[in-house]
XYZ file of C-alpha atoms in Angstrom:
130
model
C 0.011 0.051 0.012
C 1.159 3.473 -0.819
C 2.064 5.913 1.989
C 1.114 8.730 -0.426
C -2.247 10.109 -1.370
C -3.908 8.274 -4.314
C -5.875 10.121 -6.908
C -8.925 8.024 -7.729
C -9.126 9.702 -11.200
C -5.552 8.655 -11.950
C -6.144 5.183 -10.570
C -9.228 4.776 -12.716
C -7.421 5.959 -15.862
C -4.775 3.273 -15.318
C -7.045 0.381 -16.548
C -9.853 -0.205 -18.973
C -11.427 -3.594 -18.049
C -15.012 -3.621 -16.692
C -16.038 -5.674 -13.626
C -12.319 -6.152 -12.786
C -11.637 -4.217 -9.518
C -8.339 -2.645 -8.525
C -7.305 -2.423 -4.790
C -6.336 1.182 -4.071
C -5.709 0.786 -0.363
C -6.597 -1.297 2.751
C -8.224 -0.214 5.980
C -7.550 -2.715 8.661
C -8.730 -6.027 7.154
C -10.763 -4.398 4.415
C -9.987 -3.618 0.837
C -10.937 -0.343 -0.795
C -11.538 -1.287 -4.430
C -12.388 0.720 -7.474
C -13.955 -0.636 -10.628
C -15.204 0.435 -14.041
C -18.526 -1.298 -14.693
C -20.998 -1.438 -17.631
C -23.695 -3.931 -18.387
C -24.707 -6.818 -16.093
C -22.692 -8.519 -13.361
C -23.976 -11.873 -12.047
C -26.499 -12.853 -9.347
C -24.436 -13.642 -6.262
C -24.391 -13.598 -2.492
C -21.794 -12.916 0.185
C -22.724 -15.244 3.075
C -20.556 -13.672 5.777
C -20.071 -10.020 4.876
C -21.880 -6.867 3.818
C -20.839 -5.168 0.533
C -20.555 -1.329 0.437
C -20.973 0.566 -2.891
C -20.184 4.213 -3.654
C -20.850 5.518 -7.190
C -18.076 7.836 -8.256
C -19.469 8.505 -11.675
C -22.449 7.147 -13.696
C -25.282 5.116 -12.382
C -25.456 1.699 -10.744
C -28.588 -0.443 -10.401
C -28.469 -3.308 -7.782
C -31.239 -5.897 -8.059
C -31.951 -7.499 -4.729
C -33.813 -10.689 -3.756
C -35.044 -10.068 -0.209
C -37.505 -11.853 2.051
C -40.063 -9.078 1.460
C -39.688 -9.513 -2.329
C -37.511 -8.447 -5.156
C -36.496 -4.776 -5.674
C -33.841 -2.729 -7.387
C -32.028 0.213 -5.918
C -30.571 2.921 -8.236
C -27.424 4.733 -7.162
C -26.391 7.889 -8.950
C -23.050 9.795 -8.594
C -22.218 10.295 -4.937
C -24.760 7.691 -3.743
C -23.877 4.855 -1.343
C -25.596 1.589 -0.535
C -24.775 -1.442 1.504
C -25.976 -4.895 0.468
C -26.445 -6.922 3.664
C -24.668 -10.106 4.063
C -26.699 -13.094 2.790
C -28.738 -10.957 0.363
C -28.649 -12.222 -3.250
C -27.917 -9.285 -5.562
C -26.971 -8.453 -9.100
C -25.304 -5.140 -10.045
C -26.032 -3.555 -13.385
C -24.730 -0.402 -15.083
C -26.783 0.947 -17.961
C -23.903 3.225 -18.902
C -20.105 3.332 -18.159
C -19.924 3.759 -14.438
C -17.006 3.981 -11.829
C -17.623 2.628 -8.393
C -15.758 2.199 -5.063
C -16.442 -1.013 -3.132
C -15.417 -1.646 0.514
C -15.290 -5.219 1.696
C -13.018 -7.654 3.647
C -9.739 -8.486 2.044
C -9.996 -11.706 0.050
C -13.659 -11.389 -0.738
C -14.476 -12.874 -4.146
C -16.245 -10.407 -6.525
C -18.781 -13.109 -7.372
C -19.461 -13.962 -3.704
C -19.707 -17.301 -2.039
C -22.601 -18.529 -4.256
C -23.290 -17.267 -7.755
C -24.752 -18.021 -11.210
C -22.483 -18.963 -14.030
C -19.841 -16.235 -14.428
C -19.926 -14.662 -18.022
C -16.608 -13.896 -19.720
C -16.931 -10.135 -19.169
C -16.918 -10.526 -15.356
C -13.610 -11.010 -13.538
C -14.066 -13.433 -10.635
C -11.266 -12.043 -8.425
C -10.384 -10.796 -4.934
C -9.102 -7.644 -6.616
C -6.009 -6.714 -8.624
C -3.125 -4.562 -7.440
C -3.151 -1.058 -8.745
C -0.322 -0.604 -11.144
């Protein structure tokens, strides 16, 4: 991890892949990851951890399968949302979007249980920022 400030704009400009997060720093046992996203992710669930989203630019939709029924939350630039542990969810970005995600180090982007992972989704615990 860098001991210097990190520009998120510079970090985002260092890669072009969608749904392939980069780890910008760590806070205790949590990764702070940024990603460029567009199109659909995959239905998945994190059994033991919440997942925090912050939209840096663009718009992110998160479909949720909850006990009270299915719903979709829409996050615009500057919006945050936490998907509770154990909640099946599927992010979708109708346009090119940049996000920041905060979750425990080692958390797989496709969760503990998931649908088939399409080629455009990187099933990873995050890549180092180069």
